[in-house]
Coordinates of C-alpha atoms and ligand atoms in Angstrom, one line a residue:
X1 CA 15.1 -25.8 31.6
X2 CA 14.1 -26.8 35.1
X3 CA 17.6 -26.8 36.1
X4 CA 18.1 -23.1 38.5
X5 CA 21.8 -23.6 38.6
X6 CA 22.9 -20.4 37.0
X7 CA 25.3 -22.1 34.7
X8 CA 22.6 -24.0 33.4
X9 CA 21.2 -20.9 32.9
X10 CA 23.6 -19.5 30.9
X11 CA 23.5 -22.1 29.0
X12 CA 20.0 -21.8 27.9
X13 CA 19.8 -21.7 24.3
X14 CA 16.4 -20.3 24.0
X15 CA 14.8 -17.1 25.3
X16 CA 11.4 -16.0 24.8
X17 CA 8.6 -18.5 23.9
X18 CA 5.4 -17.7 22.1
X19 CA 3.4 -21.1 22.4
X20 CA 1.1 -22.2 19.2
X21 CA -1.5 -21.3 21.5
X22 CA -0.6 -17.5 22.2
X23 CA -0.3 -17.3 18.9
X24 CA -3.2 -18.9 17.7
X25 CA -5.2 -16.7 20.3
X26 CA -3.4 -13.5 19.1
X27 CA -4.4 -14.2 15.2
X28 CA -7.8 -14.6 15.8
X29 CA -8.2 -11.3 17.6
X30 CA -6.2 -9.5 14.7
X31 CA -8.3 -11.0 12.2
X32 CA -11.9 -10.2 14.4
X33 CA -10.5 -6.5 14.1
X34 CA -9.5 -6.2 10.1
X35 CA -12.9 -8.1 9.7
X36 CA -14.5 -5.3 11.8
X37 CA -12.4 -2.3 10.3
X38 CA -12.8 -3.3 6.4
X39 CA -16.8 -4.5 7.2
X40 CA -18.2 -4.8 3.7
X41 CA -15.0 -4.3 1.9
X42 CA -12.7 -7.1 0.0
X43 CA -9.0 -6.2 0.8
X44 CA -6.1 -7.3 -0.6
X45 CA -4.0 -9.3 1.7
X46 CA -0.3 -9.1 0.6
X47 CA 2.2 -11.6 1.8
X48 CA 6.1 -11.4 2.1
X49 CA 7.2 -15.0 1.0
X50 CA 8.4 -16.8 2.7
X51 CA 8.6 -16.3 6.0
X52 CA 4.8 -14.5 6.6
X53 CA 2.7 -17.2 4.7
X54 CA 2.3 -19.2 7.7
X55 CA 1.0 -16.1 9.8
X56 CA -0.9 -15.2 6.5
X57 CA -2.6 -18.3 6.2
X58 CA -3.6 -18.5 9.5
X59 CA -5.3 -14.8 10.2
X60 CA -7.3 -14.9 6.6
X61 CA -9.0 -18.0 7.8
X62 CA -10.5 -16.3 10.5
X63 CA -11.4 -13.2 9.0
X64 CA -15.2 -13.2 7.9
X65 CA -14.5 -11.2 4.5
X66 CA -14.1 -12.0 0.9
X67 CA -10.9 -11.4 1.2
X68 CA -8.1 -11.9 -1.5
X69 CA -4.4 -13.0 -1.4
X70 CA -1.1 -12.1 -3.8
X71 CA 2.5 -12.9 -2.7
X72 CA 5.5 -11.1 -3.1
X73 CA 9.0 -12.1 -2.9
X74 CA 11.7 -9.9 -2.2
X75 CA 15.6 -10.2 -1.5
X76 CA 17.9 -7.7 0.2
X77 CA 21.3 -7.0 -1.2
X78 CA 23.9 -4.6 -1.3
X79 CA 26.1 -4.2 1.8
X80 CA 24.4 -6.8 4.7
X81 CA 21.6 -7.7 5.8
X82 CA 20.2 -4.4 6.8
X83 CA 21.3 -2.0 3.3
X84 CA 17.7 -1.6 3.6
X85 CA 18.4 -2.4 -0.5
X86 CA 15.8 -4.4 -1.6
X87 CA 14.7 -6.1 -5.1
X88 CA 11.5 -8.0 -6.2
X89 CA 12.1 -11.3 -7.1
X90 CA 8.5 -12.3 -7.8
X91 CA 5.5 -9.3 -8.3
X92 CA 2.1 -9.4 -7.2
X93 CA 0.3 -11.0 -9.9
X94 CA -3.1 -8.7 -9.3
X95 CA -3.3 -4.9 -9.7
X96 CA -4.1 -3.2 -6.4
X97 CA -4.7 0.2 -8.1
X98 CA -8.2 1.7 -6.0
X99 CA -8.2 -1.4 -3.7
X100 CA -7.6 -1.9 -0.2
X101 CA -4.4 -3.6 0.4
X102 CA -3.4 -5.0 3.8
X103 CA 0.6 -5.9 3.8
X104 CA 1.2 -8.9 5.9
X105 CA 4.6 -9.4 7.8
X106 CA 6.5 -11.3 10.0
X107 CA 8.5 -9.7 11.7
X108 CA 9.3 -5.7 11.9
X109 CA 12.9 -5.7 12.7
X110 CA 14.8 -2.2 11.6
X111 CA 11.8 -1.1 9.4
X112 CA 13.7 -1.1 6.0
X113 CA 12.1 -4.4 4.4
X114 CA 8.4 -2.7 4.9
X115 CA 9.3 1.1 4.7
X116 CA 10.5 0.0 0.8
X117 CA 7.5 -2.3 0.4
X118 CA 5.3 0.4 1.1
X119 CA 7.5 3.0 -1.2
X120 CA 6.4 0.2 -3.9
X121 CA 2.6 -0.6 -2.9
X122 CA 2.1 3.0 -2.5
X123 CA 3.3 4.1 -6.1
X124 CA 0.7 1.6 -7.8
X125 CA -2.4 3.5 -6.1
X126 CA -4.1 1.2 -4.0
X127 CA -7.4 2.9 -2.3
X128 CA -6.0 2.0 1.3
X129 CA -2.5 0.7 2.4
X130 CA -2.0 -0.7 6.0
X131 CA 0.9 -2.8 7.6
X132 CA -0.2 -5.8 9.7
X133 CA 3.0 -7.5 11.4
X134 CA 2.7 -10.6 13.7
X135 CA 6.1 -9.7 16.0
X136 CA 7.4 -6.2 16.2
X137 CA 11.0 -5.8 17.6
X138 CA 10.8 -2.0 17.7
X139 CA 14.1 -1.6 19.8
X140 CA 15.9 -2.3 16.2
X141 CA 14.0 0.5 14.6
X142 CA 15.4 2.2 12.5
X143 CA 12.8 3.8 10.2
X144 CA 9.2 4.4 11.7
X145 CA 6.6 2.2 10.5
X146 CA 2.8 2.5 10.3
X147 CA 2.1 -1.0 11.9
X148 CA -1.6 -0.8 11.8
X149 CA -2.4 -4.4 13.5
X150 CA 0.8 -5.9 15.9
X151 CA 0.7 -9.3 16.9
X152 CA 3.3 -9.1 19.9
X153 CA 6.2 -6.7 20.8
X154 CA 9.2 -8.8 21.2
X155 CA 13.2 -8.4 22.5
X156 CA 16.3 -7.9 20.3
X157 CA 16.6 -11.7 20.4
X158 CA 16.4 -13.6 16.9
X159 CA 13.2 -15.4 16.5
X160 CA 12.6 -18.8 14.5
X161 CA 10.0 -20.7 14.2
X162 CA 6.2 -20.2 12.9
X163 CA 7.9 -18.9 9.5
X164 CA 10.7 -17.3 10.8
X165 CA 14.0 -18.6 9.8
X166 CA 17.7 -19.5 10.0
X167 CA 19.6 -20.0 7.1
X168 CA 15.9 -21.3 5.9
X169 CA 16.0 -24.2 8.8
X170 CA 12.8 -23.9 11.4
X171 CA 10.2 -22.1 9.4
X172 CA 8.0 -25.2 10.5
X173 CA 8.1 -25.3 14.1
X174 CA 4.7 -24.5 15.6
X175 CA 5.8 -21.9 18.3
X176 CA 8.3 -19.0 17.8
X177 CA 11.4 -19.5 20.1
X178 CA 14.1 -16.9 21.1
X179 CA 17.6 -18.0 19.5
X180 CA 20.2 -16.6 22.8
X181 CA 23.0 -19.1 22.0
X182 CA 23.5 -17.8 18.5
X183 CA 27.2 -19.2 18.3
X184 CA 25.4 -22.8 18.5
X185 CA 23.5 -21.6 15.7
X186 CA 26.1 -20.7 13.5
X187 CA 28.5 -23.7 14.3
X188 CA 25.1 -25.7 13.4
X189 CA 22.7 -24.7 11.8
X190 CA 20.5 -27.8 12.4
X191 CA 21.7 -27.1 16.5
X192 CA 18.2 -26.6 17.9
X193 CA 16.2 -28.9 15.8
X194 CA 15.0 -31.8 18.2
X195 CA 14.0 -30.7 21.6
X196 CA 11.5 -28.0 20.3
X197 CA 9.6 -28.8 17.4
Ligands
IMP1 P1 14.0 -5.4 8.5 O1 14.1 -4.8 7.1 O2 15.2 -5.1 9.4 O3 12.8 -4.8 9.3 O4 13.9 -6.9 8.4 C1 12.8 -7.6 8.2 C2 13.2 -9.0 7.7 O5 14.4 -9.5 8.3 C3 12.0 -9.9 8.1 O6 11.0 -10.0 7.2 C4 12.7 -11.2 8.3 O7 12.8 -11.9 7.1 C5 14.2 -10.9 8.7 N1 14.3 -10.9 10.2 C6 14.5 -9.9 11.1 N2 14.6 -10.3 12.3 C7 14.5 -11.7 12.3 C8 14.5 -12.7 13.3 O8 14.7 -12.4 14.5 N3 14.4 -14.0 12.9 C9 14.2 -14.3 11.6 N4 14.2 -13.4 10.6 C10 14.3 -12.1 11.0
MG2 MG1 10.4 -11.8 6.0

């Protein structure tokens, strides 16, 4: 990474570089701020499994509220990636009907994963219903999103790492790392394993 010869460069198969630190740092100001926002409240934190149970786990631990958890667990289908089609495969197992509900994310890539979250939160009644994402890559938008409390604005680069995932490789790497050699990636998925865990 030292290396300045611009092939080397070019080479680089990682881009942007949020240290366990950064993040760590970041959480704990996101969680002061629901903590001062819901003051004397108990919201429902909702997480998106898999991917935003690290971030998840991380922020309620800081935030001085009785707060409570569910999980939900969602898979998109229909044509891509991005059909913005998505079906539950596992429910909350509380009703949020007059409660405050806080939905929990990873990432905020084109909007559609959240924007049909919400569409489902919404229709159950909850008393309040905010978005808290860790990274928001808001160049990919394609839907507007209400993202209450944002960890970080990030690049159109794919992210791994701190939950993130590829092909469900990574999710435990401390920091989150910018993927820029994707073809490494897809040739092997297991690629970028060693030097950065
Ligand atoms: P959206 O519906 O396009 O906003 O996609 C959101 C979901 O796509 C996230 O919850 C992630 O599971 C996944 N995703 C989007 N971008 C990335 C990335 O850079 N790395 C890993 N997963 C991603
Ligand atoms: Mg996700």
């Amino acid at each position: 990474m030292a290396d300045e010869d611009p092939q080397e460069q070019a080479r680089d198969p990682v881009g942007l570089v949020l240290t366990p630190e950064a993040i760590e740092q970041r959480v704990d100001e996101i969680a002061k701020q629901i903590a001062r926002d819901y003051a004397g409240r108990s919201p429902i934190l909702i997480s998106v499994l898999k991917g935003s149970t690290f971030f998840l786990a991380d922020l309620v631990r800081r935030i001085d509220l009785p707060v409570r958890l569910d999980f939900i667990a969602i898979t998109s289908y229909g044509e891509g990636a991005h059909s913005g089609v998505v079906r539950i495969l596992k429910d909350l197992s509380m009703s949020i009907e007059n409660e405050d509900v806080i939905l929990v994310e990873d990432i905020i890539d084109t909007g559609l994963t959240v924007t049909y979250l919400l569409a489902t939160l919404q229709a159950r009644r909850p008393r309040s219903l905010e978005v808290c994402g860790l990274l928001d890559k808001s160049v990919r938008r394609i839907i507007e999103v209400p993202l209450k409390y944002k960890g970080f604005d990030i690049p159109d680069e794919f992210v791994i790492g701190y939950g993130l995932d590829f092909q469900g490789r990574y999710r435990n790497l401390r920091g989150i790392i910018g993927v820029r050699d994707m073809d490494a990636l897809n040739t092997d998925a297991e690629a970028l394993v060693a030097p950065y865990v």
